[in-house]
PDB file of C-alpha atoms in Angstrom:
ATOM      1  CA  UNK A   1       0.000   0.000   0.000  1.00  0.00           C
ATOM      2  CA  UNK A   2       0.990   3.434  -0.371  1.00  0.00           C
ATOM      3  CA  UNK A   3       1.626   6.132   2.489  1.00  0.00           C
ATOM      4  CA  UNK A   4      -1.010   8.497   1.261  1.00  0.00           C
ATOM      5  CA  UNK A   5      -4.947   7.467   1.980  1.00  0.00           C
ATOM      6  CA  UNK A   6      -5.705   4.260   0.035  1.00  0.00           C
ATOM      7  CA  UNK A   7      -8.407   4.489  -2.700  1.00  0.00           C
ATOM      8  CA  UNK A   8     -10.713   1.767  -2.081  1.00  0.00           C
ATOM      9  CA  UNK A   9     -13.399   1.109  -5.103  1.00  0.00           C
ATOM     10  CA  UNK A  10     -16.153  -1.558  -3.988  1.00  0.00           C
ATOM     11  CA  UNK A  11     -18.918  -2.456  -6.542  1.00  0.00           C
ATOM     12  CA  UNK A  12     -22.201  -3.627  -5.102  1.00  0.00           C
ATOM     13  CA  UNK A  13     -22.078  -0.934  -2.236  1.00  0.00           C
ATOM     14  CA  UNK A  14     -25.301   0.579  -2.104  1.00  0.00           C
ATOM     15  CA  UNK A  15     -26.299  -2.096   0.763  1.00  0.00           C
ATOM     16  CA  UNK A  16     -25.228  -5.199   2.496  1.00  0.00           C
ATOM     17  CA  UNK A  17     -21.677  -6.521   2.865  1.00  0.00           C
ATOM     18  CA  UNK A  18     -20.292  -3.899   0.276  1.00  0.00           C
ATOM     19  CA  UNK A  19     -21.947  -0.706   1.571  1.00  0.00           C
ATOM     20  CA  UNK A  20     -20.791  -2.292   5.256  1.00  0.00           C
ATOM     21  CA  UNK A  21     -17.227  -2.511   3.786  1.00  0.00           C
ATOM     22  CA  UNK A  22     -17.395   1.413   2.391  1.00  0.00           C
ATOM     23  CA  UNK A  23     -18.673   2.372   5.823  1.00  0.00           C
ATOM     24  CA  UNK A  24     -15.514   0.236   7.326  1.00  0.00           C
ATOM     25  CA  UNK A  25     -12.815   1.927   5.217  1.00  0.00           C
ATOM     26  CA  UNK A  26     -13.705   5.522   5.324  1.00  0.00           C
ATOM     27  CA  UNK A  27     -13.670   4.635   9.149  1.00  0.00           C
ATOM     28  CA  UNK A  28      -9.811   3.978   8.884  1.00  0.00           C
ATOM     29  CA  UNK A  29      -9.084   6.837   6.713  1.00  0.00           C
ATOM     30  CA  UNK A  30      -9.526   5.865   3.447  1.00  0.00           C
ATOM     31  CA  UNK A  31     -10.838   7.407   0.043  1.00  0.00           C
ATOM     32  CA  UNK A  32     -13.514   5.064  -0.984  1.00  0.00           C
ATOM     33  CA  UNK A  33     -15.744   5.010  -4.534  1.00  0.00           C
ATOM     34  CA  UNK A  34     -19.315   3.423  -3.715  1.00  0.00           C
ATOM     35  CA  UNK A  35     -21.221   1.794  -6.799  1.00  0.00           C
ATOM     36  CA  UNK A  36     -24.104   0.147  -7.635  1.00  0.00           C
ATOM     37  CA  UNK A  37     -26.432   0.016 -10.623  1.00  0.00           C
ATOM     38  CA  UNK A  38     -28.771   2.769 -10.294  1.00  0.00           C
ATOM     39  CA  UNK A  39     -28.311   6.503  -9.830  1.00  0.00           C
ATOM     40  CA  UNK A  40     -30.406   6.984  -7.405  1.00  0.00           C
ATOM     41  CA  UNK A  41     -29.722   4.269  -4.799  1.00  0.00           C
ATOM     42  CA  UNK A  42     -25.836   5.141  -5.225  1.00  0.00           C
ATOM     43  CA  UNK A  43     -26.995   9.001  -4.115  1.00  0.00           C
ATOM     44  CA  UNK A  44     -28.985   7.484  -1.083  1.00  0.00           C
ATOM     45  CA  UNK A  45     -25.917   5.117   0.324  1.00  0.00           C
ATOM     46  CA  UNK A  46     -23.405   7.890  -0.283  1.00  0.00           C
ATOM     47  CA  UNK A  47     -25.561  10.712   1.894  1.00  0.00           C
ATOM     48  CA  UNK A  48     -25.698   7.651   4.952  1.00  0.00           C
ATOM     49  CA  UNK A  49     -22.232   7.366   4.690  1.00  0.00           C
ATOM     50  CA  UNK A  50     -22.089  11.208   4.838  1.00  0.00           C
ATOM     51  CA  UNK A  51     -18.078  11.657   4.350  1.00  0.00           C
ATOM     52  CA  UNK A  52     -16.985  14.810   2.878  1.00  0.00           C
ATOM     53  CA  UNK A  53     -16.151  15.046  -0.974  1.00  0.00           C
ATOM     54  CA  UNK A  54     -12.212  14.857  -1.022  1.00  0.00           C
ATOM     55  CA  UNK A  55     -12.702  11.710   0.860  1.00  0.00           C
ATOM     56  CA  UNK A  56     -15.875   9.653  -1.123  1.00  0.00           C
ATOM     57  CA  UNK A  57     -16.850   9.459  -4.615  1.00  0.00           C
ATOM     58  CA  UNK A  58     -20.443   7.359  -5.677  1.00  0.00           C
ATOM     59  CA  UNK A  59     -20.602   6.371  -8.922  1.00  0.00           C
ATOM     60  CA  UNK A  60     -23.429   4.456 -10.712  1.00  0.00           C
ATOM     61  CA  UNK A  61     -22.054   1.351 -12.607  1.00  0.00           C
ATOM     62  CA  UNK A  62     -23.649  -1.888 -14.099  1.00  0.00           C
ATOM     63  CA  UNK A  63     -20.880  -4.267 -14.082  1.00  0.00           C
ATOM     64  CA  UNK A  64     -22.103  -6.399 -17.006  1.00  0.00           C
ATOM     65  CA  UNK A  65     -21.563  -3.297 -19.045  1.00  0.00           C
ATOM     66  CA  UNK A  66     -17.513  -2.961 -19.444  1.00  0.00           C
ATOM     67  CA  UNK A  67     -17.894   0.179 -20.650  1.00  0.00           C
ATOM     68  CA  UNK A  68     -19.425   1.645 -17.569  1.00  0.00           C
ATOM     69  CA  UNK A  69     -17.193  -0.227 -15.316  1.00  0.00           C
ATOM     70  CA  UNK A  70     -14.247   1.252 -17.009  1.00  0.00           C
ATOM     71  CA  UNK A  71     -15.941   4.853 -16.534  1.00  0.00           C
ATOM     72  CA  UNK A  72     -15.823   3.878 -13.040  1.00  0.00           C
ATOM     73  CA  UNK A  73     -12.286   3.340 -12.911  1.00  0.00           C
ATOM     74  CA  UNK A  74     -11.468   7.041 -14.753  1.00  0.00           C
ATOM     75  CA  UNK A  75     -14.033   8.220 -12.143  1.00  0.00           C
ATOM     76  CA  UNK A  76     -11.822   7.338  -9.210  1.00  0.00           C
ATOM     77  CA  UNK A  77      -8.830   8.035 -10.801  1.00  0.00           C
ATOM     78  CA  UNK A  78      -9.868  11.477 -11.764  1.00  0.00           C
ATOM     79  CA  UNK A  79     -11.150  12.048  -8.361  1.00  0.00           C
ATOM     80  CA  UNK A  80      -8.762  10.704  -6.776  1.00  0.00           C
ATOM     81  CA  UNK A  81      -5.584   9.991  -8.492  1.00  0.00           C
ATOM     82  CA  UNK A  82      -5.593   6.417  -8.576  1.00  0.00           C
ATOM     83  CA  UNK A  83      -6.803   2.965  -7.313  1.00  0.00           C
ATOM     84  CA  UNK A  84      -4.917   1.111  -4.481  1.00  0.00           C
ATOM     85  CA  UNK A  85      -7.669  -1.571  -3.659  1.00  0.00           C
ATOM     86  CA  UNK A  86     -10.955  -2.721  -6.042  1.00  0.00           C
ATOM     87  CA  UNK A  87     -13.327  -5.364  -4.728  1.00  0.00           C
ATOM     88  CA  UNK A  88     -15.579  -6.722  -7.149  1.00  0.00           C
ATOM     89  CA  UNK A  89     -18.700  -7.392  -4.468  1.00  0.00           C
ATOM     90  CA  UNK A  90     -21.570  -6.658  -6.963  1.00  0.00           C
ATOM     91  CA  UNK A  91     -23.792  -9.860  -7.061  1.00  0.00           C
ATOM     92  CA  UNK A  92     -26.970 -11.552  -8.247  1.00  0.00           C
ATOM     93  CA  UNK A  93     -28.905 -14.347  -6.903  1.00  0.00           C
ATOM     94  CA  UNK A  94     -31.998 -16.081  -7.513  1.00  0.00           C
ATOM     95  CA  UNK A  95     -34.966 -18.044  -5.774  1.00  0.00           C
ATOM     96  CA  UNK A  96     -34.130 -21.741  -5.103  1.00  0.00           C
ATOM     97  CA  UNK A  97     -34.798 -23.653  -7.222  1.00  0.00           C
ATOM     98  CA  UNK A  98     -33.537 -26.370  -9.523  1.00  0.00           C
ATOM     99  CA  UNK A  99     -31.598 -25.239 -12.651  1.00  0.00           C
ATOM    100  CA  UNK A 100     -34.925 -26.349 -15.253  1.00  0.00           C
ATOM    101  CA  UNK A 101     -37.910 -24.310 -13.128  1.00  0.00           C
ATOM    102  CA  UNK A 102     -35.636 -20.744 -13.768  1.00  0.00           C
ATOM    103  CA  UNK A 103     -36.692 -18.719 -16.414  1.00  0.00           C
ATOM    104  CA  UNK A 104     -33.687 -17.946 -18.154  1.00  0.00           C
ATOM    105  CA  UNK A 105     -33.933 -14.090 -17.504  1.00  0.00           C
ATOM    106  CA  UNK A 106     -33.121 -14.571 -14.183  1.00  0.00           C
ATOM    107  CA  UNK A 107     -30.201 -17.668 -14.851  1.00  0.00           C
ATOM    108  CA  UNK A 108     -28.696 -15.068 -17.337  1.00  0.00           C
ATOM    109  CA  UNK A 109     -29.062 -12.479 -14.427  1.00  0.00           C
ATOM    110  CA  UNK A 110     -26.807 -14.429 -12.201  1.00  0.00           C
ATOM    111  CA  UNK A 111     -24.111 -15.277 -14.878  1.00  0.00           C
ATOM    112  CA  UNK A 112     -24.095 -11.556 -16.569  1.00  0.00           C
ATOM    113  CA  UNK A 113     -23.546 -10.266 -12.603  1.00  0.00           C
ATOM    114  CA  UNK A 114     -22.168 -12.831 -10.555  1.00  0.00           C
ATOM    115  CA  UNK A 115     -19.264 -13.690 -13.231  1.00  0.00           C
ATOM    116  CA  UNK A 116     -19.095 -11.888 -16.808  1.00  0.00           C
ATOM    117  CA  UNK A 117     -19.750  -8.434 -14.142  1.00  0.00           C
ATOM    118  CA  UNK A 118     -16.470  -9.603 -12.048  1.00  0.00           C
ATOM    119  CA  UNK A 119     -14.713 -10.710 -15.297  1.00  0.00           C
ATOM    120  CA  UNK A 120     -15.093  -7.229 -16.695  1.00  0.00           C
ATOM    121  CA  UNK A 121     -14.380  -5.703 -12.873  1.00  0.00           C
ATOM    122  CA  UNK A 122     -11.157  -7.773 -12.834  1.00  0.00           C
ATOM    123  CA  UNK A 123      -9.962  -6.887 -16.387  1.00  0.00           C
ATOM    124  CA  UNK A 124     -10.310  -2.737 -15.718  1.00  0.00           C
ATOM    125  CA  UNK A 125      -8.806  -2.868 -12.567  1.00  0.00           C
ATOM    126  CA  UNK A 126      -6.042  -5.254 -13.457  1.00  0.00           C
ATOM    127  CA  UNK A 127      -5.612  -3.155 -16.483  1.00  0.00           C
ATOM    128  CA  UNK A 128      -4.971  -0.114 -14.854  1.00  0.00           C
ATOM    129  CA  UNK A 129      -2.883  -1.426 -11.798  1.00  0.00           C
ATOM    130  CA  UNK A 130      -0.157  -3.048 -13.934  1.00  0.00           C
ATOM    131  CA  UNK A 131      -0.450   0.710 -15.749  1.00  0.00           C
ATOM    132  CA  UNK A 132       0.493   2.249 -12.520  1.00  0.00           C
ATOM    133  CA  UNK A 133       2.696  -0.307 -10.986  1.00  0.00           C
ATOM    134  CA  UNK A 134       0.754  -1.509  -8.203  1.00  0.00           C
ATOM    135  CA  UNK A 135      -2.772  -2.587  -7.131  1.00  0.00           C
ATOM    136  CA  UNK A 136      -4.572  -5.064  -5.187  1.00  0.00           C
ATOM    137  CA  UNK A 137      -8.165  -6.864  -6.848  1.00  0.00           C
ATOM    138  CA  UNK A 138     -10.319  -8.478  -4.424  1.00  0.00           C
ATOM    139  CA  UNK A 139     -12.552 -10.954  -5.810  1.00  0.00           C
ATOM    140  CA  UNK A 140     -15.818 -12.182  -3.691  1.00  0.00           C
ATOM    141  CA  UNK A 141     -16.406 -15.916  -3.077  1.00  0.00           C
ATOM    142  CA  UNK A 142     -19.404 -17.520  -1.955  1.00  0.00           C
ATOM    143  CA  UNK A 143     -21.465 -20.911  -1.147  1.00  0.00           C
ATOM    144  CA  UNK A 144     -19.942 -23.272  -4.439  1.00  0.00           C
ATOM    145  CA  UNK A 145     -16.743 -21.329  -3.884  1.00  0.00           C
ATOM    146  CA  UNK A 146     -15.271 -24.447  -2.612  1.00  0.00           C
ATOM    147  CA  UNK A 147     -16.970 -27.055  -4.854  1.00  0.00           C
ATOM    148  CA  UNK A 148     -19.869 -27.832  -2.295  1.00  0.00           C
ATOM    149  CA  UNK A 149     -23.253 -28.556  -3.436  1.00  0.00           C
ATOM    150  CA  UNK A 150     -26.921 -27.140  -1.781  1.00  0.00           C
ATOM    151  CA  UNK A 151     -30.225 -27.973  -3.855  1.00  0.00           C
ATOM    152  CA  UNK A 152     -31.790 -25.141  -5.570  1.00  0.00           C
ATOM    153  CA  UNK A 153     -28.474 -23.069  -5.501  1.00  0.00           C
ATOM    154  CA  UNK A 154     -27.088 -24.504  -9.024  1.00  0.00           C
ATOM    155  CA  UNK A 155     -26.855 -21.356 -10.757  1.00  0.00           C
ATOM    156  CA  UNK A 156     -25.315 -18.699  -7.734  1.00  0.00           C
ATOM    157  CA  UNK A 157     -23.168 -22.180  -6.919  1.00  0.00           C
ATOM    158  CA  UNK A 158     -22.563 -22.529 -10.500  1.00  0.00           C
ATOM    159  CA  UNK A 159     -20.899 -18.912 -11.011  1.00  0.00           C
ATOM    160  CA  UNK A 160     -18.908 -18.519  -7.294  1.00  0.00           C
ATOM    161  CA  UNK A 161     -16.920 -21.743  -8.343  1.00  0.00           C
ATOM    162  CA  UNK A 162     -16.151 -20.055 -11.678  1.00  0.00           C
ATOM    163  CA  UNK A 163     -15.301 -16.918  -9.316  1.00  0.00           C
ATOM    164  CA  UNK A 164     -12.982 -18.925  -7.625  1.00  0.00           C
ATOM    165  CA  UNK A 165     -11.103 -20.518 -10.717  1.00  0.00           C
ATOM    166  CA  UNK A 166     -10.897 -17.292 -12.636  1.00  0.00           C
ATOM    167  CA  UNK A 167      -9.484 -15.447  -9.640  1.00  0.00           C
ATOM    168  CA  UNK A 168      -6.601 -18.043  -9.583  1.00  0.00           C
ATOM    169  CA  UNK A 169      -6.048 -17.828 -12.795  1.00  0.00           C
ATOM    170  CA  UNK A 170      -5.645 -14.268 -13.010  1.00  0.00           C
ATOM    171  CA  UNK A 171      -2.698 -14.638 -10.412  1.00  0.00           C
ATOM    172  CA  UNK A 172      -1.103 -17.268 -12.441  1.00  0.00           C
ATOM    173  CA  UNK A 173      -0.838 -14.808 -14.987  1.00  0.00           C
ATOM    174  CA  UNK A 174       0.118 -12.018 -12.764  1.00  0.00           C
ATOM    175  CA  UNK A 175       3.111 -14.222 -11.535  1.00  0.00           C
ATOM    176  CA  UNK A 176       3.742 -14.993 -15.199  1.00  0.00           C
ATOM    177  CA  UNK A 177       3.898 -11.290 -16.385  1.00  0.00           C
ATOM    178  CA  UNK A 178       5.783 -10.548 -12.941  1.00  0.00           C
ATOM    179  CA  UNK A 179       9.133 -13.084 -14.758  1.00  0.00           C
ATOM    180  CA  UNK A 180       9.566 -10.160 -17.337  1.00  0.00           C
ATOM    181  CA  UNK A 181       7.653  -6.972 -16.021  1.00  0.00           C
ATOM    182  CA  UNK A 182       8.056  -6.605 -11.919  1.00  0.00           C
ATOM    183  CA  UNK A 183       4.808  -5.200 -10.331  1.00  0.00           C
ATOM    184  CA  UNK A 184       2.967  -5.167  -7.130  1.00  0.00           C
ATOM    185  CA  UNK A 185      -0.419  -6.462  -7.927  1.00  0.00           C
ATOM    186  CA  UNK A 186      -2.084  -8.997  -6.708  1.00  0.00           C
ATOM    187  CA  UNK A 187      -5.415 -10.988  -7.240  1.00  0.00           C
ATOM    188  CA  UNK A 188      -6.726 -12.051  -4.321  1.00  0.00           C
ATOM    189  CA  UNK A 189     -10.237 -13.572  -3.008  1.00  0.00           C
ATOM    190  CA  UNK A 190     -12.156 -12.366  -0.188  1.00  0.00           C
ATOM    191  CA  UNK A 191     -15.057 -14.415   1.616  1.00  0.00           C
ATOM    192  CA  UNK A 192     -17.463 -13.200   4.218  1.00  0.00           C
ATOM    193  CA  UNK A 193     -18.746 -16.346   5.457  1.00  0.00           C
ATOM    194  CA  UNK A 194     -22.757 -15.842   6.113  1.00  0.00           C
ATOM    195  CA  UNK A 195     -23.830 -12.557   6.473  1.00  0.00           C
ATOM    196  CA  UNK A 196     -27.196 -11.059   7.348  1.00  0.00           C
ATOM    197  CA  UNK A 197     -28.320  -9.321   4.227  1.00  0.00           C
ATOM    198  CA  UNK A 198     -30.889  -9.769   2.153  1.00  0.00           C
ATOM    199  CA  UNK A 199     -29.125 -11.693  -0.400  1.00  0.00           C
ATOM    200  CA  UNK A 200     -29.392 -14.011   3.284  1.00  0.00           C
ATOM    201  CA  UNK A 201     -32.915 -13.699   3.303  1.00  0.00           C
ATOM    202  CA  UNK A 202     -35.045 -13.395   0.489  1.00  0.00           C
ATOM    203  CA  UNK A 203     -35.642 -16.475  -0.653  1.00  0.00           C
ATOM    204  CA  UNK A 204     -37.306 -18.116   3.115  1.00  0.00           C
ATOM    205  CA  UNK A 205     -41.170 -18.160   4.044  1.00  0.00           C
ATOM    206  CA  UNK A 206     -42.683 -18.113   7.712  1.00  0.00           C
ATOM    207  CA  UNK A 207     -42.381 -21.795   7.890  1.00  0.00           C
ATOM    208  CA  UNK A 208     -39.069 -22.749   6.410  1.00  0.00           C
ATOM    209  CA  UNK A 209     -37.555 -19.598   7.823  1.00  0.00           C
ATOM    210  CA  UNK A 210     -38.277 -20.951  11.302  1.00  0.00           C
ATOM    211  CA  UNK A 211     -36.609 -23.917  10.519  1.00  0.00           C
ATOM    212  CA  UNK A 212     -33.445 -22.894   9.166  1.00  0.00           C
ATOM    213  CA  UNK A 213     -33.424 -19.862  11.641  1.00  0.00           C
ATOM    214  CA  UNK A 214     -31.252 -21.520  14.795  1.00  0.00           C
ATOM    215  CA  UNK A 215     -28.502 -22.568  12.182  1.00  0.00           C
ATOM    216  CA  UNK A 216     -28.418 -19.729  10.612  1.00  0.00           C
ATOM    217  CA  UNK A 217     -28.165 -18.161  14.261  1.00  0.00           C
ATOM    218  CA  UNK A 218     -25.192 -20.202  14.997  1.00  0.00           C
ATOM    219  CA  UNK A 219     -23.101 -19.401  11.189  1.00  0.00           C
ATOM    220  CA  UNK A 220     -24.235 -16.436  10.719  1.00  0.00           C
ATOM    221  CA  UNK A 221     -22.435 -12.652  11.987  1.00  0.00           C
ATOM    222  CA  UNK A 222     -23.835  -8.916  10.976  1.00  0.00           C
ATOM    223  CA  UNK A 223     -22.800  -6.780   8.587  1.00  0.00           C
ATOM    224  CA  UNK A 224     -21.587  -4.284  11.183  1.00  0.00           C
ATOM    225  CA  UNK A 225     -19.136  -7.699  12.484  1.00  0.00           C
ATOM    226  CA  UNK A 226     -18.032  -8.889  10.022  1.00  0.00           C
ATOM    227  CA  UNK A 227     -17.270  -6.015   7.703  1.00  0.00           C
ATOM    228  CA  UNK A 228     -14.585  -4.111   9.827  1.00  0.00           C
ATOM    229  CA  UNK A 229     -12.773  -7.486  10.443  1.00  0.00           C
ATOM    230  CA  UNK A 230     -12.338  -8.227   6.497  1.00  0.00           C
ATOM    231  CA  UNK A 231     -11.412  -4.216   5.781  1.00  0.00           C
ATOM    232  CA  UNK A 232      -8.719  -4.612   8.332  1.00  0.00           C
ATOM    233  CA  UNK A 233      -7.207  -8.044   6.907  1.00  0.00           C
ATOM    234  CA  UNK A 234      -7.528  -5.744   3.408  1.00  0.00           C
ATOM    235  CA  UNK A 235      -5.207  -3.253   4.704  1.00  0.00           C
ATOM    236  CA  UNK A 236      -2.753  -5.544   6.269  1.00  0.00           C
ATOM    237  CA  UNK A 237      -2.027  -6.427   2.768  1.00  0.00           C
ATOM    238  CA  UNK A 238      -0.617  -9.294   4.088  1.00  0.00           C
ATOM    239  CA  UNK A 239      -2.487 -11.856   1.648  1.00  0.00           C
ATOM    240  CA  UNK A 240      -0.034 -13.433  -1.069  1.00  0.00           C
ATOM    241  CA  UNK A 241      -1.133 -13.408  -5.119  1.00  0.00           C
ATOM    242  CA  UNK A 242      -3.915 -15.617  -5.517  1.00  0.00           C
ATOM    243  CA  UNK A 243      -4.731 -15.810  -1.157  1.00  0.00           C
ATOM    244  CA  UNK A 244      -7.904 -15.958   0.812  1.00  0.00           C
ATOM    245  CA  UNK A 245      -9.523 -14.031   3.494  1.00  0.00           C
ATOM    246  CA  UNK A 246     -12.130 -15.268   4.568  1.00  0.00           C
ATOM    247  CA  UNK A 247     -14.301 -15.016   8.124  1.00  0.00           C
ATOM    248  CA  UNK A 248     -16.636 -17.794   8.974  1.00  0.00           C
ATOM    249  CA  UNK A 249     -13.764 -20.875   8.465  1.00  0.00           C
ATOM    250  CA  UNK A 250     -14.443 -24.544   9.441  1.00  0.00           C
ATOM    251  CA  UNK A 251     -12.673 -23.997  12.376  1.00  0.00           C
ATOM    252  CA  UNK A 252     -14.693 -21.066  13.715  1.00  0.00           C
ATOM    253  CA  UNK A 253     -18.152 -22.756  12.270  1.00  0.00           C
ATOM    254  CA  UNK A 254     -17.034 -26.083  14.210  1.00  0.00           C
ATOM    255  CA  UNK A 255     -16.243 -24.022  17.954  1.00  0.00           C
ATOM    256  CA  UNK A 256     -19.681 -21.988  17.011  1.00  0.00           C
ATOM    257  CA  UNK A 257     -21.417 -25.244  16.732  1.00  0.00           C
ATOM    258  CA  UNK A 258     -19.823 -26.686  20.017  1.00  0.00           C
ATOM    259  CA  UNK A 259     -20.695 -24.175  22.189  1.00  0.00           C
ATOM    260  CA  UNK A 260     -24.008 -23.600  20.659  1.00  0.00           C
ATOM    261  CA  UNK A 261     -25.750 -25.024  24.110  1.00  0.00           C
ATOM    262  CA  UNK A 262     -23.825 -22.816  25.931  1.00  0.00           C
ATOM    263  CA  UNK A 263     -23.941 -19.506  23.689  1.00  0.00           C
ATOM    264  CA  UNK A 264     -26.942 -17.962  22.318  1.00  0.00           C
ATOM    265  CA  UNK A 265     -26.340 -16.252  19.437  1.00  0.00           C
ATOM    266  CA  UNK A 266     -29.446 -13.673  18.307  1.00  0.00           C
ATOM    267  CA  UNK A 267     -28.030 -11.553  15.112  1.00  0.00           C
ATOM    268  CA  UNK A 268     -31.368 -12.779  12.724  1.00  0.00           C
ATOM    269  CA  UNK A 269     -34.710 -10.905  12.593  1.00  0.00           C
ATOM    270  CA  UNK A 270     -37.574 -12.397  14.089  1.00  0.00           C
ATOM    271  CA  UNK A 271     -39.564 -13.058  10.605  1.00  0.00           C
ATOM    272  CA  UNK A 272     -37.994 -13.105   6.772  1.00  0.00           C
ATOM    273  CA  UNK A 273     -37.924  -9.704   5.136  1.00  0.00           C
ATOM    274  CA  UNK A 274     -40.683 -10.777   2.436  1.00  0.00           C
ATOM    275  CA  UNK A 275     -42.244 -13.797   1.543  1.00  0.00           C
ATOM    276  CA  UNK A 276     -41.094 -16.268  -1.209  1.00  0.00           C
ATOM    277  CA  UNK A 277     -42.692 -15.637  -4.872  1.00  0.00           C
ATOM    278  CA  UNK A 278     -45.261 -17.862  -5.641  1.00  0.00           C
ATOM    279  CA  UNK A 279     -43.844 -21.110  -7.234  1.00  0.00           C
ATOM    280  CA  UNK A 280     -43.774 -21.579 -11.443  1.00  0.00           C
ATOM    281  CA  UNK A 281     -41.360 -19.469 -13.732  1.00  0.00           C
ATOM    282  CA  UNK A 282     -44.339 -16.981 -13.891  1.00  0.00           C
ATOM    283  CA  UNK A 283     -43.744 -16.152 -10.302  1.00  0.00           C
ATOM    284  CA  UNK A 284     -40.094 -15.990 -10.155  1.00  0.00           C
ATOM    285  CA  UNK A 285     -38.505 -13.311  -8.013  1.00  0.00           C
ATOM    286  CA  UNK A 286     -36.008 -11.228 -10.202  1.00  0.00           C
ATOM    287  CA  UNK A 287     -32.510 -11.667  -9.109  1.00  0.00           C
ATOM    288  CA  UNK A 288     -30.952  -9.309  -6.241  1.00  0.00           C
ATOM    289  CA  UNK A 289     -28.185  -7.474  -8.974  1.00  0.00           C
ATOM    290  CA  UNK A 290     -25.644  -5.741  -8.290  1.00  0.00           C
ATOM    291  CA  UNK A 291     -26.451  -5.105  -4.511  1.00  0.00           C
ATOM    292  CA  UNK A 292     -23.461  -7.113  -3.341  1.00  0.00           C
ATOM    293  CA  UNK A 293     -23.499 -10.487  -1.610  1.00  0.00           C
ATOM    294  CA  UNK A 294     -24.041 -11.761   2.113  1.00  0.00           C
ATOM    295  CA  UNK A 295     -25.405 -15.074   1.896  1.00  0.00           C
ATOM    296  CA  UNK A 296     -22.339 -16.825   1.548  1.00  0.00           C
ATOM    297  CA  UNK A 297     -21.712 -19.976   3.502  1.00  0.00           C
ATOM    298  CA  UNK A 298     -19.014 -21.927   2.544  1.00  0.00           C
ATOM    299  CA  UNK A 299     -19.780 -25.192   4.970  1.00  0.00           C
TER     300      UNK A 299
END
């Protein structure tokens, strides 16, 4: 990292894990560019972060749309003078349900955010790091990350195991590039374990949300917990090319799970945010895009 105030750029910040993550870094000094698709709800999560001008930028991006996500980069380098950390957090996800019963709106959705949208975040930034020498990409993982399977979950599983390959790739190049052109970039992945968003919730009714609601009291940590934790491992900048932060590992899930008759956890609402959409591909929900992620167990 530099000595002046890093630049932090973190797509999908408008809400959930990424706007928690803006919050975190302007609290340590930094410079930070929020995103998200729309105009409007990039105005709204800039005035509650309420930092002064010289010190936030908010930017509107869709991050299927390499054009804009470039603009995004000039943005923050006009602004600010260049890019010292971009974390591609912008995600998608659908309702669960098998693979055959989505319409293929919504699967296309999920790809175009989920992976083309960090594809294209990952090319601009990596792009204009090697340009100025040094950089550090972020990448977010989620449940599939690690090749585990849940039903309904094919598609968001589908495109966070692709995540997770093209991440690794991108450092194998980096290292190869590094033989014949030194630089100090890096492309790393970052994973937030489960998260209490809405990515979290959307998808439960009353019943089944009472069911899964004392494990997901166990796994699962606040935005407001969890997002200070991964913006300090960030700035460490201790994680080698192609490394892993993540929060909720087996370890920690394991001791949570021991001491779960000894430890009440509370950190979920009493009732799901909204009910399910009504089953059929007439009723599916539209994917969450490009609001970031937060539902992300990796168990």
């Amino acid at each position: 990292m530099r000595t002046r105030a890093p630049v932090v750029v973190v797509t999908g910040s408008t809400r959930g894990i990424g706007h928690g993550l803006a919050r975190s870094f302007l609290d340590r000094g930094c410079r930070v560019v929020v995103s998200g698709r729309g105009p409007r709800t990039v105005k709204e999560a800039a005035a509650v972060l309420d930092a002064p001008a010289d010190r936030l930028l908010g930017r509107a991006a869709d991050v299927t749309d390499r054009g804009q996500v470039q603009d995004l980069w000039d943005a923050a380098l006009d602004t600010f003078g260049g890019v010292d950390v971009w974390i591609n957090n912008a995600g998608a996800a659908t309702v669960r349900r098998p693979l055959w019963e989505l319409p293929d709106g919504d699967l296309e959705a999920v790809v175009a955010t989920n992976l083309v949208g960090t594809a294209h975040g990952s090319a601009v930034a990596l792009n204009g790091f090697l340009a100025q020498g040094h950089g550090r990409l972020w990448n977010m993982e989620g449940l599939g990350s690690d090749g585990r399977v849940l039903p309904g979950l094919g598609a968001y599983g589908t495109t966070k195991r692709a995540v997770t390959y093209l991440t690794h790739a991108l450092a194998a190049d980096l290292r190869e590039r590094a033989v014949t052109a030194p630089h100090d970039v890096r492309a790393l992945r970052l994973s937030p374990g489960m998260v209490v968003t809405d990515l979290l919730l959307h998808d439960y009714g009353p019943a089944e949300y009472a069911k899964v609601r004392k494990v997901l009291n166990i796994l699962a940590d606040r935005v407001e917990t969890v997002a200070p934790w991964l913006t300090d491992r960030i700035l460490a900048d201790r994680t080698r090319n192609g490394g892993r932060v993540a929060w909720l590992t087996r370890r920690r899930a394991a001791a949570r799970f021991a001491t779960a008759g000894f430890r009440t956890r509370d950190v979920l609402p009493s009732a799901p945010p909204r009910p399910p959409a009504p089953p059929g591909p007439a009723g599916s929900a539209a994917p969450e895009r490009g609001t970031g992620h937060g539902g992300e167990a990796e168990l």
